[in-house]
Coordinates of C-alpha atoms and ligand atoms in Angstrom, one line a residue:
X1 CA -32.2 -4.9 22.6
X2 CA -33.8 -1.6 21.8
X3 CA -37.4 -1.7 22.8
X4 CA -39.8 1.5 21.5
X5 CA -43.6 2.0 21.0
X6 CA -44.3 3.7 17.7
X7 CA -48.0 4.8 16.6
X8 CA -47.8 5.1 13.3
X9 CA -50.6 3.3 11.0
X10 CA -49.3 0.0 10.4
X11 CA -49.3 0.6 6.5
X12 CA -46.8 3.3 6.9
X13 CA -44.5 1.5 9.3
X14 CA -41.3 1.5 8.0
X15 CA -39.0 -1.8 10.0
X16 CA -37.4 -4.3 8.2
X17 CA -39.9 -7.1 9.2
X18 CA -43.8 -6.2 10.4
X19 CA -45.1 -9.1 12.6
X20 CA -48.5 -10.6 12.9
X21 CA -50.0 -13.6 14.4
X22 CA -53.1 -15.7 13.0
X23 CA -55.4 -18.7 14.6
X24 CA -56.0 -22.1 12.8
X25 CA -59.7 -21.2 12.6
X26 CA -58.7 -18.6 9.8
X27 CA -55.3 -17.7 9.1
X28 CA -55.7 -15.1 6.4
X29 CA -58.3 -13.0 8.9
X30 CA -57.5 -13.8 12.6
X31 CA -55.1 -12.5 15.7
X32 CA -53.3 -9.2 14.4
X33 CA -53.2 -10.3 10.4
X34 CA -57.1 -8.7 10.9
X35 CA -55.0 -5.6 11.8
X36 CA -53.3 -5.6 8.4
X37 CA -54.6 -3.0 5.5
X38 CA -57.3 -5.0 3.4
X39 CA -55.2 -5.2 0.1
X40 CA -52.3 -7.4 1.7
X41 CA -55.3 -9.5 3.7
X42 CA -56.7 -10.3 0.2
X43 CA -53.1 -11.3 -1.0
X44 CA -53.0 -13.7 1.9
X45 CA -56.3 -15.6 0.9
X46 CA -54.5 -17.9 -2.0
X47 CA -51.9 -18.9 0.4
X48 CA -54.6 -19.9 3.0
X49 CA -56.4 -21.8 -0.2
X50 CA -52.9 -23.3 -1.0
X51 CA -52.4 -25.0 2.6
X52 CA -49.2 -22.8 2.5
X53 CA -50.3 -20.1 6.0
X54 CA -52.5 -22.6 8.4
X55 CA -52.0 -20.9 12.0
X56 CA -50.8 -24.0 12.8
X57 CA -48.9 -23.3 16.2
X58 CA -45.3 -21.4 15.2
X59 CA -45.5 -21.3 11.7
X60 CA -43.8 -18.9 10.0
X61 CA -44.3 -17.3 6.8
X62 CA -42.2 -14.7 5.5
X63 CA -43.3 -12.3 3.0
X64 CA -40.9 -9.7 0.9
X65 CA -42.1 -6.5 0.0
X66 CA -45.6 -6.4 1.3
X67 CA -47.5 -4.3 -1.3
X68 CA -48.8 -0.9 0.1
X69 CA -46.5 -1.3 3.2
X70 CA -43.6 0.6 3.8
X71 CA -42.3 -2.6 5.7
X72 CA -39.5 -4.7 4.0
X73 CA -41.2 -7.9 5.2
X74 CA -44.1 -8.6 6.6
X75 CA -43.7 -12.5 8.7
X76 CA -46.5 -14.6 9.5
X77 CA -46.6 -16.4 12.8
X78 CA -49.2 -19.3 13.7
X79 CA -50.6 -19.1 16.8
X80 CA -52.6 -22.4 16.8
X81 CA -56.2 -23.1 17.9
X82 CA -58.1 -19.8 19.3
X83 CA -59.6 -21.4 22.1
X84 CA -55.9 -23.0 23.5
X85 CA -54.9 -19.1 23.5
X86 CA -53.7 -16.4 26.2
X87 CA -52.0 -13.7 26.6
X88 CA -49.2 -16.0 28.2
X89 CA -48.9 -17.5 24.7
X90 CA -47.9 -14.2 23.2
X91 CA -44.3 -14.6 25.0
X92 CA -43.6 -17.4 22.4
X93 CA -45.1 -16.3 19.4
X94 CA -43.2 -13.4 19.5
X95 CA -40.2 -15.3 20.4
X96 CA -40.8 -17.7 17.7
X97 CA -40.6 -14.6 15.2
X98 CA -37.2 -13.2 16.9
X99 CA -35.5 -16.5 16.4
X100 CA -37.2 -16.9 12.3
X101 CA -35.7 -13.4 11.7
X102 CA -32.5 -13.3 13.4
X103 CA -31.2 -16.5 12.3
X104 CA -32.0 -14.8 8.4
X105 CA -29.7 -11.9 9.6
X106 CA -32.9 -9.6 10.5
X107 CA -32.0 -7.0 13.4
X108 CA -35.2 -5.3 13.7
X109 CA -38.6 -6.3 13.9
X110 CA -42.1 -4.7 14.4
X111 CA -44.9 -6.1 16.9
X112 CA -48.6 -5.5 16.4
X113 CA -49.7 -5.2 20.0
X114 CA -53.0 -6.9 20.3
X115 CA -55.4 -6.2 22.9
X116 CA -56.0 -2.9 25.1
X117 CA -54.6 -5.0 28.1
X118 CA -51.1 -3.5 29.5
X119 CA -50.1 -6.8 30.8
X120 CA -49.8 -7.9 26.9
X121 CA -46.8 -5.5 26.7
X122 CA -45.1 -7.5 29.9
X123 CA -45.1 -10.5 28.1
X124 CA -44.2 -9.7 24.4
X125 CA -40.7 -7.4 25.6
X126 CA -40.1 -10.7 27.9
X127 CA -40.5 -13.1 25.1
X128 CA -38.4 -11.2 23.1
X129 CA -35.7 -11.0 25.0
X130 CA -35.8 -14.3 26.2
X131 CA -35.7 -15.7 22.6
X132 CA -32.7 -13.2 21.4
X133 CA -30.2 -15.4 23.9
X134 CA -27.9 -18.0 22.7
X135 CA -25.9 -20.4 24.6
X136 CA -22.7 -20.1 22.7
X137 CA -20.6 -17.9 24.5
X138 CA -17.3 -19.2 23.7
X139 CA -18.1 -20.1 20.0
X140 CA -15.7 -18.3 17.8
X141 CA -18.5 -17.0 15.7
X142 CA -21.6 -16.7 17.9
X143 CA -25.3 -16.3 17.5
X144 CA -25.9 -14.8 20.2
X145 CA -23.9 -11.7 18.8
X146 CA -26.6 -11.9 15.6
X147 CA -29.1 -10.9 17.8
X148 CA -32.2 -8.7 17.1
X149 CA -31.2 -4.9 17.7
X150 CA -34.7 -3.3 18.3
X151 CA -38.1 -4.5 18.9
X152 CA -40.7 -2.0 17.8
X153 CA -44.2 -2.2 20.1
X154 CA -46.8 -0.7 17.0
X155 CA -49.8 0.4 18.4
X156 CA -51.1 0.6 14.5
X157 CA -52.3 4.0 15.7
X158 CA -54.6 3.1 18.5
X159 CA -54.6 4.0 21.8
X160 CA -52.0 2.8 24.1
X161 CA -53.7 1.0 27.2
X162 CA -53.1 2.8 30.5
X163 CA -49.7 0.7 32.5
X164 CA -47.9 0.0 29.2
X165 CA -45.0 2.1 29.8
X166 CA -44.3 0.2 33.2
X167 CA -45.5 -3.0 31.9
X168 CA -42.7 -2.9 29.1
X169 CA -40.5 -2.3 32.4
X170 CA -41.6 -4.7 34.0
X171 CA -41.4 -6.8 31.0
X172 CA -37.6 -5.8 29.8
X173 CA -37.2 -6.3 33.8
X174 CA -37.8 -10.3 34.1
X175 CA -36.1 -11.0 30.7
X176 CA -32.8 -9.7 31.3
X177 CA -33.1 -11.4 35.0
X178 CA -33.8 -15.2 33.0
X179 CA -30.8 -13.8 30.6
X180 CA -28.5 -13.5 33.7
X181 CA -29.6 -16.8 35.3
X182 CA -29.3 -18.7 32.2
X183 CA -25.7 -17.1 31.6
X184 CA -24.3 -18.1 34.8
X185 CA -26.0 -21.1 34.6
X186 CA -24.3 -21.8 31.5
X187 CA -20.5 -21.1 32.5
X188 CA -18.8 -23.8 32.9
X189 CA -16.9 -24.4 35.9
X190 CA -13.8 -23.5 35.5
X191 CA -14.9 -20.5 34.7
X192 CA -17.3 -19.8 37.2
X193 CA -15.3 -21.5 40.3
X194 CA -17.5 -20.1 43.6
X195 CA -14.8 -17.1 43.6
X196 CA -16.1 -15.3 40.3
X197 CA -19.7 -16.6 41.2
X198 CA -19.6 -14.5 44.0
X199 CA -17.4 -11.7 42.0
X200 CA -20.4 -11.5 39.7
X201 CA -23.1 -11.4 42.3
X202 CA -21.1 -8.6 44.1
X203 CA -21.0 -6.9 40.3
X204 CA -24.7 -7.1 39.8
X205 CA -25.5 -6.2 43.7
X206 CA -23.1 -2.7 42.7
X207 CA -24.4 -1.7 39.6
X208 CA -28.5 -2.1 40.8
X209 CA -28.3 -0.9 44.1
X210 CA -27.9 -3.9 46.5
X211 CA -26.3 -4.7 49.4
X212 CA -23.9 -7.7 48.9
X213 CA -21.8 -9.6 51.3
X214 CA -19.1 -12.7 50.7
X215 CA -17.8 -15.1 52.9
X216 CA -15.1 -17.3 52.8
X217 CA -13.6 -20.1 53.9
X218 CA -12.5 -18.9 57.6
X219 CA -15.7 -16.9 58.3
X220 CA -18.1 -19.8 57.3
X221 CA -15.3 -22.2 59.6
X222 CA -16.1 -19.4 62.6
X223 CA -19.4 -19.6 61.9
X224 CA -20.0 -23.4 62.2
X225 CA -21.0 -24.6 59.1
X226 CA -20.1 -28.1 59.8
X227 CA -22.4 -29.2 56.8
X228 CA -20.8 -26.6 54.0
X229 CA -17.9 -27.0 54.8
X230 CA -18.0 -30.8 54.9
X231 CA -18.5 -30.4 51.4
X232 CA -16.2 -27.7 50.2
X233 CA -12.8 -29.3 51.8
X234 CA -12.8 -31.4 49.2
X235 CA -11.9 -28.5 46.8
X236 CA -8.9 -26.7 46.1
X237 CA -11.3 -24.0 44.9
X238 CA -12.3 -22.0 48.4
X239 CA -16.3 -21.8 49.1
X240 CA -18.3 -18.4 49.3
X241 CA -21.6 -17.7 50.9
X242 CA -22.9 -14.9 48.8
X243 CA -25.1 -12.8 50.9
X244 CA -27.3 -10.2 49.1
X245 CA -30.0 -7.7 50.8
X246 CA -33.1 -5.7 49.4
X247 CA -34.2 -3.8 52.1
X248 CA -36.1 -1.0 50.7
X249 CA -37.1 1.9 53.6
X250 CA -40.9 1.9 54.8
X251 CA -41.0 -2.0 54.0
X252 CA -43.0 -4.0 56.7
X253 CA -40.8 -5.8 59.0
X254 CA -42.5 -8.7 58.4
X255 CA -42.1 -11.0 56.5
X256 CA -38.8 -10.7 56.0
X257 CA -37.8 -13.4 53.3
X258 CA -34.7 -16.0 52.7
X259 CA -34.2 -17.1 49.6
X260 CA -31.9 -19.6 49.5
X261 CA -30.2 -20.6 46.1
X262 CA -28.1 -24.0 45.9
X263 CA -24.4 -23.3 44.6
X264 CA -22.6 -26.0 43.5
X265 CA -20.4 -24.9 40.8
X266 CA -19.5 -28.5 40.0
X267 CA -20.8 -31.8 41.0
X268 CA -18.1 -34.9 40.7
X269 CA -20.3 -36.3 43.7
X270 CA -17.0 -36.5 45.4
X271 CA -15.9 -39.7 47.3
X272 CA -19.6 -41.2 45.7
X273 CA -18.1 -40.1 42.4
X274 CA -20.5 -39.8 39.6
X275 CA -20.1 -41.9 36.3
X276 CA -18.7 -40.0 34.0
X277 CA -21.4 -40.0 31.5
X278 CA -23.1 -36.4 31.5
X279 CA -20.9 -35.1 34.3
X280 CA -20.1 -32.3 32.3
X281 CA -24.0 -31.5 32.8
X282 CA -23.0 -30.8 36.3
X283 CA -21.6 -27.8 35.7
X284 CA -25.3 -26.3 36.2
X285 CA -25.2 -27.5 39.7
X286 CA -25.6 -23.7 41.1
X287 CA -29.1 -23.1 39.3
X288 CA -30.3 -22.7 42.2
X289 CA -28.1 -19.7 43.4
X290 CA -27.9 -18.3 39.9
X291 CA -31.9 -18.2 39.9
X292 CA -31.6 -16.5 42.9
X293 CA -29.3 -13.4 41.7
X294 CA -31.5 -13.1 39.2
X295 CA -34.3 -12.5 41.0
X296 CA -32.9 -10.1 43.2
X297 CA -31.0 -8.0 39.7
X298 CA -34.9 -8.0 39.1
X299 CA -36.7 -6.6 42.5
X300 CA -33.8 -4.4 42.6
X301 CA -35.8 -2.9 39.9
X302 CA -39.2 -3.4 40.2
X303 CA -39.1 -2.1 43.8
X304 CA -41.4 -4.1 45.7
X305 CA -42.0 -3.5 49.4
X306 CA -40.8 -6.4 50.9
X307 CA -37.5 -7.3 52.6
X308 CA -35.3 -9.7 50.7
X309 CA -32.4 -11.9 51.9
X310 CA -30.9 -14.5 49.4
X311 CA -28.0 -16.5 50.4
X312 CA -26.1 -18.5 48.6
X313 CA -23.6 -21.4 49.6
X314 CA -21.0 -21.4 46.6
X315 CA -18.6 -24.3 46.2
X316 CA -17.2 -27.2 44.1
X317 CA -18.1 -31.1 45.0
X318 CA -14.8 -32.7 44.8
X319 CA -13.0 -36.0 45.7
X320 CA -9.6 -34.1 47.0
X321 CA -7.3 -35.5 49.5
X322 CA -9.3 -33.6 52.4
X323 CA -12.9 -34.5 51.0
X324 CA -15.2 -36.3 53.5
X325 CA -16.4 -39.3 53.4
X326 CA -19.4 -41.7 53.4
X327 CA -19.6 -43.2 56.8
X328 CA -18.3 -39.5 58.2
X329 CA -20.7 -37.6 60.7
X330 CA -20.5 -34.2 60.9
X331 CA -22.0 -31.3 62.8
X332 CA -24.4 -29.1 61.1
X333 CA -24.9 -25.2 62.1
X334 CA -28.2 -25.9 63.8
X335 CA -26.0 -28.6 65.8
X336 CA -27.9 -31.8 64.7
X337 CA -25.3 -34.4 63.3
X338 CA -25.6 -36.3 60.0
X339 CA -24.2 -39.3 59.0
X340 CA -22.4 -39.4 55.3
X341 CA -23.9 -41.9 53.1
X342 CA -23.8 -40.7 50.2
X343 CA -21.3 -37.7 48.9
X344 CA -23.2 -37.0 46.1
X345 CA -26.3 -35.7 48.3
X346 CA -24.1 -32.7 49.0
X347 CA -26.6 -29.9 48.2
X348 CA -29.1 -31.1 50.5
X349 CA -26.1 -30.0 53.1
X350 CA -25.4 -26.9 51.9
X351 CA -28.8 -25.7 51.8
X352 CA -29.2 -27.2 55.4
X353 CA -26.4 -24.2 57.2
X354 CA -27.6 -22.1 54.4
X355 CA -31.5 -22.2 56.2
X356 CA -30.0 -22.1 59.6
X357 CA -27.8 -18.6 59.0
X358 CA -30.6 -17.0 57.2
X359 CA -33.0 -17.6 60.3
X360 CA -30.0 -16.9 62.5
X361 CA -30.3 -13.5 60.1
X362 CA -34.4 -12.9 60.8
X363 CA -36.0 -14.1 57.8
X364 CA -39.4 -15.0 58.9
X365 CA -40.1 -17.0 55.4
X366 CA -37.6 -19.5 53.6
X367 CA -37.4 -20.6 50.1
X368 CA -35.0 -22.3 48.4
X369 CA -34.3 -23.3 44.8
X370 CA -31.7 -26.5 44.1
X371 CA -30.6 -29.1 41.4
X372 CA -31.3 -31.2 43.8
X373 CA -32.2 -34.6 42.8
X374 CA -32.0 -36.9 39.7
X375 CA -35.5 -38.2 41.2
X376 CA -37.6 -35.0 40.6
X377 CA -37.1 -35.8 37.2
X378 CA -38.4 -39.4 36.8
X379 CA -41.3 -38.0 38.7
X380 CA -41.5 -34.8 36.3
X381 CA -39.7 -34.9 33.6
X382 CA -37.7 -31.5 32.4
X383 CA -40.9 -29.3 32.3
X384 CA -41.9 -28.9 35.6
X385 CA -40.3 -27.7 38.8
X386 CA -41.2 -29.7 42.0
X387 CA -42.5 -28.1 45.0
X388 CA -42.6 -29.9 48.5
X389 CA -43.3 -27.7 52.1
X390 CA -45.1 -28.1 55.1
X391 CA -46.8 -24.5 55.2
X392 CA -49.8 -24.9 52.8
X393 CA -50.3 -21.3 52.7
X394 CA -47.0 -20.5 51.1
X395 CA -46.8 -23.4 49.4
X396 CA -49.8 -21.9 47.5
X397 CA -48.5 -18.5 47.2
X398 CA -45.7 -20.0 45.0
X399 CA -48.0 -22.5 43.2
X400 CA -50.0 -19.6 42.2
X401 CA -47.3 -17.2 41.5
X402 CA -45.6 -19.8 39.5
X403 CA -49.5 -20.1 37.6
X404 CA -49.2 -16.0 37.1
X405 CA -45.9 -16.7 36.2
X406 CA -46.6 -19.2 33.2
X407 CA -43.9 -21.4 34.5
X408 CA -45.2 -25.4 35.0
X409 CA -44.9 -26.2 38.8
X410 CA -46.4 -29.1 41.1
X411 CA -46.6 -29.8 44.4
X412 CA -45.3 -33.1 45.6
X413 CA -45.5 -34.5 49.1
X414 CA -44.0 -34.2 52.0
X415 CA -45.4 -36.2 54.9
X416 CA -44.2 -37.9 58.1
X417 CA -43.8 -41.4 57.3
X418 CA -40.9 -41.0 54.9
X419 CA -39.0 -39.7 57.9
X420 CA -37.9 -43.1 58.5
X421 CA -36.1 -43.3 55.3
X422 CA -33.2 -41.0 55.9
X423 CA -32.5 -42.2 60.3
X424 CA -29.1 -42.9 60.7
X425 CA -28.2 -45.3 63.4
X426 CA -24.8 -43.1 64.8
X427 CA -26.3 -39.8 63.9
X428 CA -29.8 -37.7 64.1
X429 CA -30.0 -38.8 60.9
X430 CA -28.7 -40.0 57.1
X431 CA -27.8 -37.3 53.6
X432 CA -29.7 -39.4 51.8
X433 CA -32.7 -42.1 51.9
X434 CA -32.4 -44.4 49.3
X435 CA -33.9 -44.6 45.8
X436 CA -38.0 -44.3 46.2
X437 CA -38.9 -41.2 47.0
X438 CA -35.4 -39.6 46.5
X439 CA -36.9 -36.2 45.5
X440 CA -39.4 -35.9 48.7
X441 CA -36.9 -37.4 51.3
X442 CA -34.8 -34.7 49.5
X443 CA -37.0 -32.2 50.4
X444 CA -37.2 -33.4 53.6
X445 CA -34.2 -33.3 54.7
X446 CA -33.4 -29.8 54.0
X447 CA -37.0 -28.9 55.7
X448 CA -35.5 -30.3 58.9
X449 CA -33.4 -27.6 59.3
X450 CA -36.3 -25.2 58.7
X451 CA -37.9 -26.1 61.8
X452 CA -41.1 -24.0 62.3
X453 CA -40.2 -21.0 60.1
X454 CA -42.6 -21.3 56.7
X455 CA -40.5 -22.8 54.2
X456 CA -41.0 -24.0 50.3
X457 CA -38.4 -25.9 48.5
X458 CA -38.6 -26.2 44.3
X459 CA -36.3 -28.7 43.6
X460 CA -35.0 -27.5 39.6
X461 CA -33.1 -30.5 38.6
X462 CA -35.2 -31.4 35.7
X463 CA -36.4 -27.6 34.5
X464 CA -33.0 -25.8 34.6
X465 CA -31.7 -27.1 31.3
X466 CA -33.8 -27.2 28.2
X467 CA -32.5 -30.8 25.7
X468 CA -34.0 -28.8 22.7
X469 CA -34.4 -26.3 20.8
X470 CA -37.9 -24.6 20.5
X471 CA -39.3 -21.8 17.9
X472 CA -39.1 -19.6 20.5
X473 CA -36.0 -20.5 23.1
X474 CA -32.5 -22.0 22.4
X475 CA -31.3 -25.3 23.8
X476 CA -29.9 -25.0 27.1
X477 CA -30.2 -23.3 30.2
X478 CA -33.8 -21.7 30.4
X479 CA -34.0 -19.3 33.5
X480 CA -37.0 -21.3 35.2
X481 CA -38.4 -20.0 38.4
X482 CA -37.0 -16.7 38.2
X483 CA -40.7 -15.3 36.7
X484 CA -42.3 -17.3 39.5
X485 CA -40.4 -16.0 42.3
X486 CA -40.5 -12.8 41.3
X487 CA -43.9 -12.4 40.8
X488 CA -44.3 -14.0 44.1
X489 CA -42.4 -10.8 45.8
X490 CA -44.3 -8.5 43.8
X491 CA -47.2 -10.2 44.5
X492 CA -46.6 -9.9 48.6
X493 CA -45.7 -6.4 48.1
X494 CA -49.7 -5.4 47.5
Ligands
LIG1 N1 -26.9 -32.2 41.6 C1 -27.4 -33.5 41.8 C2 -28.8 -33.7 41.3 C3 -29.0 -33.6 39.8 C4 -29.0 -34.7 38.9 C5 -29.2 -32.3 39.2 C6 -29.2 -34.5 37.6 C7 -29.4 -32.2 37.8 C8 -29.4 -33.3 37.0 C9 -27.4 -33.9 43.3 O1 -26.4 -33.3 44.0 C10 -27.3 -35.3 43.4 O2 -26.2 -35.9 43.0 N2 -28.3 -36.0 43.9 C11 -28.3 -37.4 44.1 C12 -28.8 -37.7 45.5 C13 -28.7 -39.1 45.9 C14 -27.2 -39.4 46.1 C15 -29.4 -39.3 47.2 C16 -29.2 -38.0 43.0 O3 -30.2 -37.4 42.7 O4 -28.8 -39.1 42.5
LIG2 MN1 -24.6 -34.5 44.0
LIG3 ZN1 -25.6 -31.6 43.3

């Protein structure tokens, strides 16, 4: 998608559809319609009389011809009640009108920007080109090849506030980084076996300037991973820890940050096998890690200066001849033994040798992302990320990161007592501890291998996948926590 800022009064525009937003309060004379020349605002007072344009949240009204406009259309979008409003909210009111034109074969529409604030622009280009992705990749005839081919930023011929240039950057920057999440995210797995997930992070580390780094199944043997590779025999497909570095010059030493990004390409549960109903969804069992290359395509960017580590334990979850076992124990990296009661808590152990190499490595701050449990979302439902950690302090950095971010996090506990749940009686302790809790012991667990090194773990199981269709973003894999950790680096850069 084309983005450009043009100046022009809005009356001589010329763009196949001119966009403007309204309130509830007063649909024919709010948001940007004020913007609009007077004679097409007086045309607009019958169809606010009529009931037919009522601001109502993501309504859409589309007009042909607009007298005295050079435009071809001019569409209408509701914006709701005034006082629910923010800037945040532009991201899906212009989303909502990419999504009304292209699916009526529009290529081209026109924004009004709104306010003299910069950050504005950040969030219109990001809700644009969040909305202009599909998740049909392999249909025959696609959508997503329908997309919108330019979004025009109109000033209407005022000023353009100071920042707008990078914000559009900055903007264009996070939505392409959701776009690639959400495309990975979407493969399915025999498409994206850990081999080409690793083949496409090396890609994207190439062409943006990173430093990238893939292991395989010897090198992580060497190295000890007694909990990976538990998990990976059971695969014909070999494993890959992807390895990818920002480590722009001048940066502070510290902190020097892990992000670590679950990669499970497919989840059978192995030996525990899953029931068969909505397997298929397990295909998004790498969210984790594909959230993670996507925020590093998107620092790679934006430059911030802080050092960056992700890392990225790829495999497949399989019940093969050589898988383990419940009732196995096996030797982590960090050298404490777990006992196997569960196969299907396999993430939980690749995250654990994932922590332990990225300390062994020097990152002074650890944060991973995982599909980690079903029980994150009975807790939360599909709208909001859980967040567990010790360390208030960054615990709070991401909560209000995620806040900045506009993506819907909470903080659940993580607290002493439910250490009881996952002892083992063979080994320092169990994969899993039983139903209640399942999300924090979760949590837990993978903290363990933290030790004293700051650590935050958002568990994505319930956020990573959207059931429906909105206005303003198709069904299907939605890209969340990439904003949130991003702004989070940006926002330790300062
Ligand atoms: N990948 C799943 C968690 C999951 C479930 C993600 C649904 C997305 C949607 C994870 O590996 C898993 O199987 N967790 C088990 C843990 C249990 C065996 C302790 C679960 O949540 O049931
Ligand atoms: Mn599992
Ligand atoms: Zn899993």
């Amino acid at each position: 998608m084309e983005i450009e800022i043009r100046s022009e009064p809005l009356a001589q525009l010329s763009t196949s559809a001119l966009v403007a937003y309204c309130f509830e309060e007063a649909p024919a004379s709010s948001g940007t319609v004020e913007r609009l020349p007077a004679e097409i605002r007086t045309q607009l007072q019958p169809l606010q009389a009529a009931g037919e344009l009522t601001g109502k949240a993501f309504e859409c009204t589309l007009l042909r011809s607009p007298a005295g406009m050079a435009a071809s259309r001019l569409l209408l979008v509701g914006a709701g009640k005034r006082a629910k409003f923010s800037e945040m909210c532009l991201r899906n009111l212009v989303g909502t009108a990419v999504r009304h034109l292209r699916s009526r074969g529009v290529r081209e529409l026109a924004w009004i920007l709104s306010s003299s604030e910069p950050g504005a622009v950040a969030f219109v280009a990001e809700g644009a080109l969040v909305a202009d992705y599909d998740a049909d990749r392999y249909r025959t005839e696609r959508n997503g090849e329908k997309g919108i081919d330019k979004l025009v930023l109109a000033t209407g011929g005022e000023a353009l506030p100071t920042g707008a240039e990078s914000a559009l950057a900055r903007g264009r920057i996070l939505g392409e980084a959701q776009n690639f999440t959400r495309e990975l995210v979407n493969e399915p797995s025999n498409q994206l076996t850990p081999t080409r997930l690793a083949e496409r992070g090396t890609e994207m580390a190439a062409r943006f300037g990173l430093a990238c780094e893939v292991l395989g199944p010897q090198a992580i043997q060497d190295l000890k991973m007694g909990a990976f590779w538990a998990v990976a025999q059971g695969s014909k497909e070999p494993a890959r820890l992807i390895i990818v570095r920002y480590s722009p010059e001048g940066a502070p030493h510290q902190p020097r940050v892990g992000l670590i990004g679950k990669g499970i390409t497919f989840d059978s549960g192995g030996i525990s096998i899953k029931p068969s109903e909505n397997m298929h969804e397990m295909k998004t069992d790498m969210a984790g890690g594909a959230t993670m290359l996507g925020v590093m395509q998107a620092i790679a960017q934006l430059k911030p200066r802080v050092r960056v580590t992700a890392l990225i334990p790829a495999t497949e979850n399989m019940p093969g001849g050589n898988a383990y076992k419940p009732g196995d124990v096996i030797t982590s990296m960090s050298g404490k033994t777990v006992e196997i009661l569960n196969t299907d808590a396999e993430g939980r152990l690749v995250l654990a040798d994932a922590l332990t190499y990225a300390k062994r490595l020097g990152c002074t701050v650890l944060i991973d992302v995982a599909t980690l449990t079903g029980a994150v979302m009975i807790a939360l439902g599909n709208f909001t990320t859980g967040v567990f950690g010790w360390n208030k302090e960054w615990v709070n950095r991401v909560l209000t990161a995620a806040s900045a971010a506009g993506e819907k996090m909470w903080q659940l506990p993580v607290d002493d007592d439910y250490r009881e749940l996952y002892k083992s009686t063979i080994a320092d302790m169990a994969n899993t501890g039983g139903r209640y809790g399942g999300a924090i012991t979760g949590a837990m667990f993978i903290g363990e291998f933290a030790g004293d090194t700051p650590w935050v773990h958002l568990d994505i199981a319930g956020t990573r996948w959207a059931n429906d269709e909105k206005p303003y973003r198709a069904k299907g894999p939605t890209g969340h926590g990439v904003h949130t950790l991003v702004q989070l680096l940006t926002d330790l850069s300062i």
